[in-house]
Short mmCIF file of C-alpha atoms in Angstrom, two decimals:
data_model
loop_
_atom_site.label_atom_id
_atom_site.label_comp_id
_atom_site.label_asym_id
_atom_site.label_seq_id
_atom_site.Cartn_x
_atom_site.Cartn_y
_atom_site.Cartn_z
CA ARG A 73 -7.20 3.94 -17.73
CA LYS A 74 -6.24 3.37 -14.04
CA GLU A 75 -2.52 1.68 -13.76
CA VAL A 76 -3.65 -1.21 -11.97
CA GLU A 77 -7.17 -2.80 -12.35
CA GLN A 78 -8.37 -5.41 -10.27
CA ASP A 79 -11.73 -7.17 -9.73
CA PRO A 80 -14.02 -5.05 -8.23
CA GLY A 81 -15.44 -7.90 -6.00
CA PRO A 82 -16.78 -8.52 -3.14
CA PHE A 83 -16.36 -12.28 -3.33
CA ASN A 84 -18.38 -14.30 -1.40
CA VAL A 85 -17.41 -17.73 -0.92
CA PRO A 86 -18.08 -20.76 1.43
CA GLU A 87 -15.14 -22.21 3.17
CA GLY A 88 -13.08 -24.75 1.21
CA ALA A 89 -13.98 -23.29 -2.09
CA THR A 90 -11.19 -22.23 -4.62
CA VAL A 91 -11.34 -18.73 -5.51
CA ALA A 92 -9.24 -16.34 -8.13
CA PHE A 93 -8.51 -12.96 -8.15
CA ASN A 94 -7.51 -10.94 -11.54
CA CYS A 95 -5.36 -7.86 -11.89
CA THR A 96 -4.07 -5.87 -15.51
CA TYR A 97 -1.59 -3.31 -15.47
CA SER A 98 -0.83 -0.62 -17.74
CA ASN A 99 2.66 -0.04 -17.97
CA SER A 100 4.53 -2.77 -20.00
CA ALA A 101 7.74 -1.70 -18.14
CA SER A 102 6.73 -2.58 -14.83
CA GLN A 103 9.53 -4.62 -13.29
CA SER A 104 8.14 -6.44 -9.98
CA PHE A 105 4.71 -7.48 -8.91
CA PHE A 106 3.52 -8.30 -5.54
CA TRP A 107 -0.08 -9.68 -3.71
CA TYR A 108 -0.54 -7.94 -0.52
CA ARG A 109 -3.25 -8.64 2.02
CA GLN A 110 -5.09 -6.00 4.13
CA ASP A 111 -7.13 -6.74 6.91
CA CYS A 112 -10.15 -4.43 8.35
CA ARG A 113 -8.59 -1.55 9.91
CA LYS A 114 -4.86 -2.87 9.43
CA GLU A 115 -1.83 -2.10 7.45
CA PRO A 116 -1.18 -3.95 4.14
CA LYS A 117 1.08 -6.70 4.42
CA LEU A 118 3.14 -8.86 1.81
CA LEU A 119 1.09 -12.01 0.74
CA MET A 120 3.41 -13.03 -1.95
CA SER A 121 5.88 -11.79 -4.72
CA VAL A 122 4.75 -12.65 -8.20
CA TYR A 123 7.70 -14.02 -10.51
CA SER A 124 7.37 -14.91 -14.25
CA SER A 125 7.42 -18.77 -14.05
CA GLY A 126 4.59 -18.54 -11.39
CA ASN A 127 4.99 -19.43 -7.81
CA GLU A 128 2.99 -21.00 -5.16
CA ASP A 129 2.85 -20.78 -1.41
CA GLY A 130 1.31 -23.51 -0.03
CA ARG A 131 -2.85 -22.87 -1.01
CA PHE A 132 -1.76 -19.62 -2.70
CA THR A 133 -0.62 -19.70 -6.32
CA ALA A 134 0.51 -16.43 -8.33
CA GLN A 135 0.59 -15.99 -11.84
CA LEU A 136 2.25 -13.38 -14.10
CA ASN A 137 1.45 -13.34 -17.84
CA ARG A 138 3.90 -10.33 -19.35
CA ALA A 139 2.08 -10.41 -22.54
CA SER A 140 -0.93 -9.70 -21.39
CA GLN A 141 -0.17 -7.44 -18.67
CA TYR A 142 -2.17 -9.70 -16.25
CA ILE A 143 -1.48 -11.29 -12.80
CA SER A 144 -3.63 -13.61 -11.18
CA LEU A 145 -3.85 -15.08 -7.47
CA LEU A 146 -5.49 -18.35 -6.90
CA ILE A 147 -6.55 -19.51 -3.39
CA ARG A 148 -7.46 -23.00 -2.81
CA ASP A 149 -9.14 -24.63 0.32
CA SER A 150 -10.28 -21.20 1.32
CA LYS A 151 -10.34 -20.71 5.13
CA LEU A 152 -12.37 -18.16 7.34
CA SER A 153 -9.17 -16.26 8.11
CA ASP A 154 -8.44 -15.70 4.47
CA SER A 155 -11.23 -12.84 4.39
CA ALA A 156 -9.50 -9.52 3.64
CA THR A 157 -8.91 -7.38 0.78
CA TYR A 158 -6.34 -8.33 -1.81
CA LEU A 159 -4.13 -5.87 -3.18
CA CYS A 160 -2.51 -6.37 -6.44
CA VAL A 161 0.68 -4.26 -6.69
CA VAL A 162 3.23 -3.19 -9.45
CA ASN A 163 6.43 -1.65 -9.20
CA GLU A 164 7.31 0.27 -12.59
CA ASN A 165 10.24 2.10 -13.73
CA TYR A 166 13.11 0.18 -11.54
CA GLY A 167 11.64 1.02 -8.39
CA GLN A 168 10.61 4.58 -9.22
CA ASN A 169 6.70 3.96 -9.15
CA PHE A 170 5.10 1.41 -6.60
CA VAL A 171 1.42 1.34 -7.74
CA PHE A 172 -1.11 -0.42 -5.66
CA GLY A 173 -4.63 -1.40 -7.46
CA PRO A 174 -7.92 -0.68 -5.64
CA GLY A 175 -8.15 -4.09 -4.00
CA THR A 176 -10.58 -7.11 -4.02
CA ARG A 177 -12.66 -7.80 -0.92
CA LEU A 178 -12.53 -11.49 -0.02
CA SER A 179 -15.41 -12.67 2.52
CA VAL A 180 -15.06 -16.64 3.13
CA LEU A 181 -18.29 -17.77 4.91
CA PRO A 182 -18.91 -20.77 7.38
CA ASP B 147 12.87 -5.44 15.30
CA ALA B 148 9.58 -3.35 16.23
CA GLY B 149 8.69 -2.80 12.74
CA VAL B 150 7.58 0.49 11.44
CA ILE B 151 6.49 2.71 14.08
CA GLN B 152 3.85 5.66 13.58
CA SER B 153 2.30 8.34 15.80
CA PRO B 154 -0.17 9.08 16.49
CA ARG B 155 -2.49 6.56 15.83
CA HIS B 156 -5.57 8.72 15.70
CA GLU B 157 -5.72 12.19 15.18
CA VAL B 158 -8.55 14.45 15.21
CA THR B 159 -8.11 18.08 14.55
CA GLU B 160 -10.49 20.81 13.26
CA MET B 161 -10.07 22.23 10.02
CA GLY B 162 -7.09 24.88 9.53
CA GLN B 163 -4.81 23.41 12.48
CA GLU B 164 -1.50 22.06 11.67
CA VAL B 165 -1.32 18.33 11.95
CA THR B 166 2.03 16.14 12.00
CA LEU B 167 2.39 12.69 11.54
CA ARG B 168 5.68 11.04 12.62
CA CYS B 169 7.15 7.56 11.18
CA LYS B 170 10.04 5.75 12.37
CA PRO B 171 10.97 3.20 9.81
CA ILE B 172 12.81 -0.44 10.20
CA SER B 173 16.47 0.03 11.14
CA GLY B 174 18.81 -0.34 8.18
CA HIS B 175 15.97 0.20 5.65
CA ASP B 176 17.16 2.87 2.96
CA TYR B 177 13.67 3.70 1.55
CA LEU B 178 10.46 5.33 3.15
CA PHE B 179 7.15 6.00 2.00
CA TRP B 180 4.21 7.82 2.93
CA TYR B 181 0.76 6.71 1.55
CA ARG B 182 -2.79 7.79 2.17
CA GLN B 183 -5.76 5.69 1.89
CA THR B 184 -9.34 6.33 1.56
CA MET B 185 -12.50 4.57 0.25
CA MET B 186 -12.83 6.33 -2.73
CA ARG B 187 -9.14 6.56 -3.75
CA GLY B 188 -7.73 3.38 -2.42
CA LEU B 189 -3.90 3.53 -1.23
CA GLU B 190 -2.13 6.30 -3.14
CA LEU B 191 1.58 7.28 -2.75
CA LEU B 192 2.53 10.72 -1.44
CA ILE B 193 6.18 10.85 -1.23
CA TYR B 194 9.30 8.54 -1.06
CA PHE B 195 12.64 8.98 0.33
CA ASN B 196 15.77 7.25 -0.55
CA ASN B 197 18.51 7.52 2.22
CA ASN B 198 17.10 10.38 3.70
CA VAL B 199 16.69 12.11 0.20
CA PRO B 200 13.17 12.93 -1.34
CA ILE B 201 12.92 11.04 -4.75
CA ASP B 202 9.61 11.53 -5.87
CA ASP B 203 6.87 13.96 -4.20
CA SER B 204 4.62 14.09 -7.43
CA GLY B 205 2.03 12.27 -5.53
CA MET B 206 1.42 14.92 -2.69
CA PRO B 207 -1.82 16.65 -3.39
CA GLU B 208 -0.96 20.27 -2.93
CA ASP B 209 1.55 22.86 -0.90
CA ARG B 210 -0.44 22.19 2.15
CA PHE B 211 1.62 19.12 2.50
CA SER B 212 5.21 18.48 3.19
CA ALA B 213 7.55 15.84 3.82
CA LYS B 214 10.88 15.67 5.72
CA MET B 215 13.28 12.93 6.74
CA PRO B 216 16.14 14.68 8.94
CA ASN B 217 17.77 11.45 9.77
CA ALA B 218 17.43 7.79 8.47
CA SER B 219 15.55 6.86 11.53
CA PHE B 220 12.66 9.63 11.10
CA SER B 221 10.19 11.11 9.20
CA THR B 222 7.36 13.79 9.51
CA LEU B 223 4.41 14.48 7.12
CA LYS B 224 2.91 17.87 8.02
CA ILE B 225 -0.52 19.40 6.71
CA GLN B 226 -0.99 23.04 7.21
CA PRO B 227 -3.61 24.04 7.09
CA SER B 228 -5.94 20.92 7.31
CA GLU B 229 -9.04 20.74 5.50
CA PRO B 230 -11.90 17.87 6.08
CA ARG B 231 -10.84 16.42 2.82
CA ASP B 232 -7.70 15.52 4.00
CA SER B 233 -9.48 12.99 6.42
CA ALA B 234 -8.05 9.35 5.63
CA VAL B 235 -5.62 7.00 7.08
CA TYR B 236 -2.02 7.96 6.24
CA PHE B 237 0.37 5.01 6.10
CA CYS B 238 4.24 5.09 6.63
CA ALA B 239 6.09 2.04 4.62
CA SER B 240 9.73 1.27 4.41
CA SER B 241 12.12 -1.11 2.48
CA LEU B 242 15.69 -2.29 2.13
CA VAL B 243 15.86 -1.77 -1.77
CA SER B 244 13.30 -0.25 -3.92
CA VAL B 245 11.66 -3.24 -5.60
CA ASP B 246 11.35 -5.10 -2.32
CA GLU B 247 8.68 -5.86 -0.11
CA GLN B 248 7.28 -2.85 2.08
CA TYR B 249 6.80 -3.11 5.41
CA PHE B 250 3.85 -0.69 6.45
CA GLY B 251 3.33 0.99 10.14
CA PRO B 252 -0.02 0.58 11.66
CA GLY B 253 -1.14 4.06 10.15
CA THR B 254 -2.43 7.17 11.71
CA ARG B 255 -6.36 7.91 11.07
CA LEU B 256 -6.74 11.31 10.80
CA THR B 257 -10.06 13.11 10.92
CA VAL B 258 -10.45 16.81 10.08
CA THR B 259 -13.61 18.15 11.27
#
């Protein structure tokens, strides 16, 4: 079983749609969680950290469920510029292991 | 700050040659990470340093790979001898603390023929 798994995608959605990505992790000792965004042929960049209470940044909402070892990312009113690969990242063992998921590709269509 | 700097941006070499990738982290960041990204395996952590000391190199694929960090502002990843299966994008990243956001460099796209 992989340490971090994500929806395989790709997701093709029209502009203005709401889309949700799921991520599960296997190590219950994981301490911190992030969503990164990677544009084609570019480096990954932090989209948002994921807090236990859930957090929102504009059109983006991240949720964490420690009991189910599950992380989600919701994008509302999607824009063409949201097209990218979204990487779920789990930091295990107090920073000793930073594990990236395989990513979910999103294409927002006009 | 200029961000994480990597060089070269592209490298094409023949099998058996030595390849050296370079990274300059963001000033003041204590952690430096080397990753490899391929379509098949995604983004894999190869090794990371804390205050110039290698902490975990369990991701280094084999003895052909080595990494050094002689000072806080410079690190190298060396492959000797290179093989076609080493073709990938190699990213360097740095962070202030280990559980914090990582800032990635633009990557080095390596092609071994």
